Amino acid sequence: LALLLDGKKLAAVINDGIKKDLAELRKSSGRRPVLACVSIGQDPSCHLYCRTQARAAQELGIEYKLIQCPADIQEHELADRISGFNADDGIDAVMIQHPLPQGLCRETVMEFLSPRKDVEGMHPESLGKVLLGVSRIAPCTAQACFEILKHHDIKLYGREAVVVGHSNVVGKPLALMLLREMATTTVCHIATSEAHHLQEHVQRADILVVAVGKPNVIKGSWVKEGAVVIDVGINRVGESVVGDVEFEEASRRASAITPVPGGVGPVTVAVLMRNVVELFRSGIMR
Ligand code: NAP
């Protein structure tokens, strides 16, 4: 049976590092970091993320400020509010909670934010640095997947990596990170499925990362013997939460696999908090 890649354990390791760094930074700056979270509208998944982030921040000694905006906020009003945060020395890091209400474009909204406060790594400058391989703050979920692989010493050089899902927030940046490590990287998306080629790509994968958001989109029987599987998907099915991969069958074939929940999710939150500390540190040094 596959080794379980336990995200809670890795998150605890990252959090230990954060606590050490924060103790020093608080001594030198005399204050604690502040993360502002902008939540627009009333999406229930947004509320859940905010609660999880607020708890994680509190446990680490990071101040969490929730800024609630109405769903019908105009783009220029949001731009004004975000420039206020950019100019506010009492705020170190800003995140814009997703999904955004209809009528607001994520890419446009991210450009309102200063890259110096972009804790999610979603500003075009931050994404450009991921492309160039010089990033300090990368999109948190993509970074979390990458760190799970690194933490478990999973060899990437020369291996077949297949990423299913090409969103700007997970699939694309992760593919760039895998490429930088010289994995032979294939990116699949809806057109791959529609052309009936998804199975053949998945079957070749030594490293398989799935970030789609559809339960069981990857059949367990497609997983190559000995593959490493990172399942990013979070899907509510009845009372339970499942990933995108048929877990039981996949874990009989894979050498290692992330559980859902308890895999990528906790590492993503830890990476987000570490990004807050990183922005706090560079703010102090400026
Ligand atoms: P997203 O923006 O909706 O992207 C989903 C991607 O999957 C798109 O690129 C889409 O391709 C592709 N896709 C859809 N159906 C497909 C199919 N049948 N075959 C192949 N590809 C298909 O979602 P996301 O933000 O990247 O998130 C993906 C999943 O990860 C969601 O379940 C989300 O909840 C979860 N997530 C988890 C964490 C965590 O911390 N664990 C963080 C972020 C997201 P097209 O664009 O071409 O349609």
Short mmCIF file of C-alpha atoms and ligand atoms in Angstrom, two decimals:
data_model
loop_
_atom_site.label_atom_id
_atom_site.label_comp_id
_atom_site.label_asym_id
_atom_site.label_seq_id
_atom_site.Cartn_x
_atom_site.Cartn_y
_atom_site.Cartn_z
CA LEU A 1 0.00 0.00 0.00
CA ALA A 2 1.22 3.51 -0.80
CA LEU A 3 3.02 5.68 1.73
CA LEU A 4 0.66 8.41 2.94
CA LEU A 5 2.17 11.85 2.33
CA ASP A 6 0.88 13.41 5.53
CA GLY A 7 0.31 17.13 5.02
CA LYS A 8 -0.35 17.83 8.67
CA LYS A 9 3.13 16.58 9.63
CA LEU A 10 4.82 18.70 6.98
CA ALA A 11 2.71 21.71 8.00
CA ALA A 12 3.94 21.24 11.58
CA VAL A 13 7.56 21.30 10.38
CA ILE A 14 6.94 24.51 8.40
CA ASN A 15 5.12 26.06 11.37
CA ASP A 16 8.07 25.31 13.68
CA GLY A 17 10.32 27.25 11.29
CA ILE A 18 7.82 30.12 11.21
CA LYS A 19 7.69 30.32 15.01
CA LYS A 20 11.49 30.49 15.25
CA ASP A 21 11.74 33.19 12.58
CA LEU A 22 8.90 35.16 14.09
CA ALA A 23 10.41 35.16 17.56
CA GLU A 24 13.52 36.88 16.15
CA LEU A 25 11.65 39.28 13.89
CA ARG A 26 9.32 40.35 16.67
CA LYS A 27 12.30 41.08 18.87
CA SER A 28 13.96 43.28 16.25
CA SER A 29 10.79 45.05 15.04
CA GLY A 30 8.84 45.24 18.31
CA ARG A 31 5.62 44.18 16.60
CA ARG A 32 3.89 41.23 15.03
CA PRO A 33 2.99 40.72 11.37
CA VAL A 34 -0.45 41.63 10.09
CA LEU A 35 -2.27 39.71 7.36
CA ALA A 36 -5.29 41.46 5.83
CA CYS A 37 -7.78 39.19 4.16
CA VAL A 38 -10.22 40.83 1.76
CA SER A 39 -13.43 38.85 1.44
CA ILE A 40 -15.92 40.02 -1.18
CA GLY A 41 -19.53 38.85 -1.03
CA GLN A 42 -20.87 35.94 0.95
CA ASP A 43 -19.52 32.77 -0.66
CA PRO A 44 -19.69 29.97 1.97
CA SER A 45 -16.38 28.38 0.89
CA CYS A 46 -14.74 31.83 1.39
CA HIS A 47 -15.98 31.90 4.98
CA LEU A 48 -14.55 28.45 5.60
CA TYR A 49 -11.13 29.43 4.20
CA CYS A 50 -11.15 32.63 6.26
CA ARG A 51 -11.86 30.72 9.46
CA THR A 52 -9.07 28.21 8.76
CA GLN A 53 -6.61 30.98 7.97
CA ALA A 54 -7.61 33.04 11.00
CA ARG A 55 -7.04 30.03 13.28
CA ALA A 56 -3.65 29.24 11.73
CA ALA A 57 -2.56 32.87 12.00
CA GLN A 58 -3.65 33.14 15.61
CA GLU A 59 -1.74 29.98 16.59
CA LEU A 60 1.44 31.45 15.10
CA GLY A 61 1.08 34.96 16.54
CA ILE A 62 0.15 36.62 13.24
CA GLU A 63 -2.60 39.22 13.41
CA TYR A 64 -5.44 38.45 11.01
CA LYS A 65 -7.68 41.28 9.83
CA LEU A 66 -10.77 40.29 7.93
CA ILE A 67 -12.02 43.02 5.60
CA GLN A 68 -15.50 42.26 4.34
CA CYS A 69 -16.64 44.01 1.14
CA PRO A 70 -20.13 43.86 -0.39
CA ALA A 71 -20.65 41.57 -3.40
CA ASP A 72 -21.65 44.55 -5.56
CA ILE A 73 -18.47 46.55 -4.87
CA GLN A 74 -17.34 48.36 -8.02
CA GLU A 75 -13.91 47.65 -9.44
CA HIS A 76 -12.70 51.23 -8.84
CA GLU A 77 -13.89 51.11 -5.20
CA LEU A 78 -11.98 47.88 -4.67
CA ALA A 79 -8.93 49.42 -6.33
CA ASP A 80 -9.13 52.34 -3.84
CA ARG A 81 -9.39 50.04 -0.85
CA ILE A 82 -6.47 47.92 -2.02
CA SER A 83 -4.28 50.99 -2.63
CA GLY A 84 -5.09 51.97 0.95
CA PHE A 85 -3.64 48.64 2.13
CA ASN A 86 -0.62 49.09 -0.13
CA ALA A 87 0.14 52.41 1.59
CA ASP A 88 -0.60 51.20 5.13
CA ASP A 89 2.63 50.36 7.01
CA GLY A 90 0.54 48.51 9.59
CA ILE A 91 -0.36 45.83 7.04
CA ASP A 92 2.35 43.45 5.88
CA ALA A 93 0.47 41.06 3.64
CA VAL A 94 -2.82 41.11 1.75
CA MET A 95 -4.84 38.29 0.31
CA ILE A 96 -7.94 38.53 -1.84
CA GLN A 97 -10.26 35.68 -1.00
CA HIS A 98 -11.68 33.63 -3.89
CA PRO A 99 -14.00 32.95 -5.61
CA LEU A 100 -14.75 36.56 -6.54
CA PRO A 101 -18.31 37.61 -7.31
CA GLN A 102 -19.24 37.77 -10.99
CA GLY A 103 -18.13 40.97 -12.63
CA LEU A 104 -14.73 41.08 -10.90
CA CYS A 105 -11.73 39.62 -12.71
CA ARG A 106 -9.09 38.02 -10.54
CA GLU A 107 -6.17 39.05 -12.75
CA THR A 108 -7.28 42.70 -12.79
CA VAL A 109 -7.84 42.76 -9.04
CA MET A 110 -4.39 41.27 -8.35
CA GLU A 111 -2.80 44.12 -10.31
CA PHE A 112 -4.26 46.64 -7.83
CA LEU A 113 -2.13 45.05 -5.12
CA SER A 114 1.52 45.91 -4.57
CA PRO A 115 3.74 42.85 -5.22
CA ARG A 116 5.40 43.76 -1.89
CA LYS A 117 2.19 42.71 -0.12
CA ASP A 118 1.15 39.87 -2.43
CA VAL A 119 1.05 36.96 0.02
CA GLU A 120 -0.64 34.59 -2.44
CA GLY A 121 2.03 34.94 -5.13
CA MET A 122 -0.64 35.81 -7.69
CA HIS A 123 0.51 39.28 -8.79
CA PRO A 124 1.88 39.20 -12.36
CA GLU A 125 5.32 40.14 -11.01
CA SER A 126 5.27 37.21 -8.56
CA LEU A 127 4.13 34.81 -11.30
CA GLY A 128 6.79 36.17 -13.64
CA LYS A 129 9.41 35.35 -11.04
CA VAL A 130 8.11 31.78 -10.84
CA LEU A 131 8.61 31.55 -14.61
CA LEU A 132 12.17 32.87 -14.26
CA GLY A 133 12.93 30.57 -11.32
CA VAL A 134 13.77 33.48 -8.98
CA SER A 135 10.60 33.59 -6.91
CA ARG A 136 10.42 34.29 -3.21
CA ILE A 137 6.63 34.21 -2.94
CA ALA A 138 4.97 31.65 -5.21
CA PRO A 139 1.31 30.62 -5.42
CA CYS A 140 0.75 28.79 -2.14
CA THR A 141 -0.95 25.59 -3.35
CA ALA A 142 1.53 25.02 -6.16
CA GLN A 143 4.37 25.65 -3.70
CA ALA A 144 2.76 23.24 -1.21
CA CYS A 145 2.65 20.42 -3.81
CA PHE A 146 6.27 21.11 -4.67
CA GLU A 147 7.35 21.06 -1.04
CA ILE A 148 5.55 17.78 -0.37
CA LEU A 149 7.63 16.24 -3.18
CA LYS A 150 10.86 17.84 -1.94
CA HIS A 151 10.27 17.02 1.71
CA HIS A 152 9.88 13.34 0.84
CA ASP A 153 12.98 13.37 -1.38
CA ILE A 154 11.03 12.40 -4.45
CA LYS A 155 13.31 12.48 -7.44
CA LEU A 156 12.11 14.78 -10.21
CA TYR A 157 15.12 14.98 -12.54
CA GLY A 158 14.35 13.17 -15.78
CA ARG A 159 11.08 11.71 -14.56
CA GLU A 160 7.68 11.96 -16.22
CA ALA A 161 5.54 14.49 -14.35
CA VAL A 162 1.92 14.93 -15.40
CA VAL A 163 -0.11 17.85 -14.04
CA VAL A 164 -3.86 17.64 -14.60
CA GLY A 165 -5.46 21.11 -14.47
CA HIS A 166 -3.87 24.29 -15.84
CA SER A 167 -5.23 27.02 -13.59
CA ASN A 168 -3.05 30.07 -12.96
CA VAL A 169 -3.16 29.34 -9.24
CA VAL A 170 -2.14 25.65 -9.20
CA GLY A 171 -1.48 23.75 -12.43
CA LYS A 172 0.55 26.30 -14.41
CA PRO A 173 2.90 27.51 -11.65
CA LEU A 174 3.47 23.94 -10.45
CA ALA A 175 4.31 22.81 -13.98
CA LEU A 176 6.97 25.57 -14.10
CA MET A 177 8.41 24.42 -10.77
CA LEU A 178 8.61 20.81 -11.97
CA LEU A 179 10.20 21.95 -15.20
CA ARG A 180 12.82 23.89 -13.26
CA GLU A 181 13.72 20.61 -11.52
CA MET A 182 14.11 18.99 -14.96
CA ALA A 183 11.10 16.72 -14.77
CA THR A 184 9.65 16.02 -18.22
CA THR A 185 6.42 17.84 -17.61
CA THR A 186 3.07 17.39 -19.35
CA VAL A 187 0.08 19.59 -18.56
CA CYS A 188 -3.43 18.21 -19.18
CA HIS A 189 -6.73 20.12 -19.16
CA ILE A 190 -10.29 19.89 -20.34
CA ALA A 191 -9.30 19.55 -24.00
CA THR A 192 -7.07 16.57 -23.12
CA SER A 193 -10.13 14.88 -21.62
CA GLU A 194 -12.36 15.85 -24.48
CA ALA A 195 -9.86 14.39 -26.93
CA HIS A 196 -9.91 11.16 -24.84
CA HIS A 197 -6.17 11.43 -24.12
CA LEU A 198 -6.26 11.95 -20.35
CA GLN A 199 -5.87 8.27 -19.44
CA GLU A 200 -2.83 7.71 -21.67
CA HIS A 201 -0.99 10.72 -20.16
CA VAL A 202 -1.87 9.73 -16.60
CA GLN A 203 -0.68 6.17 -17.20
CA ARG A 204 2.82 7.45 -18.10
CA ALA A 205 3.19 9.60 -14.99
CA ASP A 206 5.91 8.87 -12.43
CA ILE A 207 4.70 11.98 -10.64
CA LEU A 208 0.99 12.73 -10.99
CA VAL A 209 -0.53 15.96 -9.70
CA VAL A 210 -4.27 16.47 -10.07
CA ALA A 211 -5.88 19.89 -9.53
CA VAL A 212 -9.24 19.74 -11.24
CA GLY A 213 -12.05 19.87 -8.67
CA LYS A 214 -14.07 16.85 -9.88
CA PRO A 215 -14.33 13.75 -7.72
CA ASN A 216 -12.87 10.58 -9.28
CA VAL A 217 -11.84 12.32 -12.50
CA ILE A 218 -8.73 10.12 -12.29
CA LYS A 219 -9.47 6.39 -12.10
CA GLY A 220 -7.29 4.48 -9.67
CA SER A 221 -6.58 1.87 -12.35
CA TRP A 222 -4.89 4.54 -14.53
CA VAL A 223 -2.18 5.18 -11.94
CA LYS A 224 1.22 3.73 -12.88
CA GLU A 225 2.66 1.14 -10.47
CA GLY A 226 5.00 3.00 -8.10
CA ALA A 227 3.86 6.50 -9.11
CA VAL A 228 3.73 9.39 -6.64
CA VAL A 229 0.26 10.98 -6.55
CA ILE A 230 -0.51 14.48 -5.28
CA ASP A 231 -4.25 15.07 -5.14
CA VAL A 232 -5.07 18.77 -4.83
CA GLY A 233 -8.82 18.48 -5.36
CA ILE A 234 -11.27 19.31 -2.60
CA ASN A 235 -14.77 18.06 -3.36
CA ARG A 236 -17.71 17.84 -1.03
CA VAL A 237 -19.61 14.60 -1.62
CA GLY A 238 -22.50 14.28 0.77
CA GLU A 239 -21.03 14.60 4.25
CA SER A 240 -17.46 13.86 3.24
CA VAL A 241 -14.63 15.62 1.46
CA VAL A 242 -12.79 13.74 -1.30
CA GLY A 243 -10.08 14.52 -3.82
CA ASP A 244 -9.99 14.16 -7.58
CA VAL A 245 -8.37 10.70 -7.62
CA GLU A 246 -10.08 7.39 -6.82
CA PHE A 247 -8.15 6.96 -3.62
CA GLU A 248 -8.52 3.26 -2.72
CA GLU A 249 -7.44 1.82 -6.05
CA ALA A 250 -4.81 4.51 -6.61
CA SER A 251 -3.20 3.84 -3.22
CA ARG A 252 -2.86 0.14 -4.10
CA ARG A 253 -0.81 1.06 -7.18
CA ALA A 254 1.07 4.23 -6.15
CA SER A 255 4.25 4.25 -4.03
CA ALA A 256 3.08 7.40 -2.25
CA ILE A 257 -0.11 9.45 -2.23
CA THR A 258 -1.57 12.48 -0.44
CA PRO A 259 -4.80 11.92 1.48
CA VAL A 260 -7.79 14.26 1.10
CA PRO A 261 -8.33 15.87 3.53
CA GLY A 262 -4.99 16.13 5.33
CA GLY A 263 -2.65 16.29 2.32
CA VAL A 264 -2.08 19.44 0.27
CA GLY A 265 -4.56 21.58 2.26
CA PRO A 266 -2.67 21.96 5.57
CA VAL A 267 0.63 22.54 3.72
CA THR A 268 -1.00 25.29 1.65
CA VAL A 269 -2.08 27.14 4.81
CA ALA A 270 1.41 26.76 6.32
CA VAL A 271 3.03 28.10 3.13
CA LEU A 272 0.62 31.06 3.18
CA MET A 273 1.66 31.88 6.76
CA ARG A 274 5.35 31.53 5.89
CA ASN A 275 4.77 33.99 3.04
CA VAL A 276 3.32 36.47 5.56
CA VAL A 277 6.53 36.19 7.59
CA GLU A 278 8.65 36.59 4.46
CA LEU A 279 6.81 39.82 3.51
CA PHE A 280 7.04 41.03 7.11
CA ARG A 281 10.81 40.42 7.06
CA SER A 282 11.33 42.32 3.81
CA GLY A 283 9.12 45.17 5.08
CA ILE A 284 11.31 45.50 8.19
CA MET A 285 14.47 45.49 6.09
CA ARG A 286 13.24 48.27 3.76
P1 NAP B 1 -9.92 25.68 -11.43
O1 NAP B 1 -9.41 27.06 -11.62
O2 NAP B 1 -11.37 25.38 -11.59
O3 NAP B 1 -9.12 24.77 -12.46
C1 NAP B 1 -9.49 23.44 -12.72
C2 NAP B 1 -8.67 22.93 -13.86
O4 NAP B 1 -9.07 21.60 -14.17
C3 NAP B 1 -8.85 23.75 -15.13
O5 NAP B 1 -7.56 23.97 -15.67
C4 NAP B 1 -9.68 22.85 -16.04
O6 NAP B 1 -9.35 22.98 -17.39
C5 NAP B 1 -9.25 21.47 -15.58
N1 NAP B 1 -10.29 20.47 -15.84
C6 NAP B 1 -11.62 20.55 -15.59
N2 NAP B 1 -12.23 19.40 -15.92
C7 NAP B 1 -11.26 18.58 -16.40
C8 NAP B 1 -11.26 17.27 -16.90
N3 NAP B 1 -12.39 16.55 -16.99
N4 NAP B 1 -10.08 16.74 -17.31
C9 NAP B 1 -8.94 17.46 -17.25
N5 NAP B 1 -8.88 18.70 -16.77
C10 NAP B 1 -10.02 19.27 -16.35
O7 NAP B 1 -9.51 25.09 -10.04
P2 NAP B 1 -8.19 25.32 -9.11
O8 NAP B 1 -8.34 26.58 -8.39
O9 NAP B 1 -6.96 25.05 -9.89
O10 NAP B 1 -8.44 24.14 -8.06
C11 NAP B 1 -8.51 22.79 -8.46
C12 NAP B 1 -8.98 21.96 -7.29
O11 NAP B 1 -8.06 22.08 -6.24
C13 NAP B 1 -10.33 22.35 -6.69
O12 NAP B 1 -10.97 21.18 -6.20
C14 NAP B 1 -9.95 23.23 -5.53
O13 NAP B 1 -10.93 23.20 -4.49
C15 NAP B 1 -8.71 22.54 -5.08
N6 NAP B 1 -7.79 23.41 -4.36
C16 NAP B 1 -7.23 22.91 -3.24
C17 NAP B 1 -6.34 23.66 -2.52
C18 NAP B 1 -5.71 23.07 -1.31
O14 NAP B 1 -5.13 23.79 -0.53
N7 NAP B 1 -5.75 21.75 -1.13
C19 NAP B 1 -6.04 24.95 -2.92
C20 NAP B 1 -6.57 25.44 -4.11
C21 NAP B 1 -7.45 24.65 -4.83
P3 NAP B 1 -10.05 24.12 -18.31
O15 NAP B 1 -9.70 25.43 -17.64
O16 NAP B 1 -9.39 23.93 -19.60
O17 NAP B 1 -11.52 23.85 -18.27
#
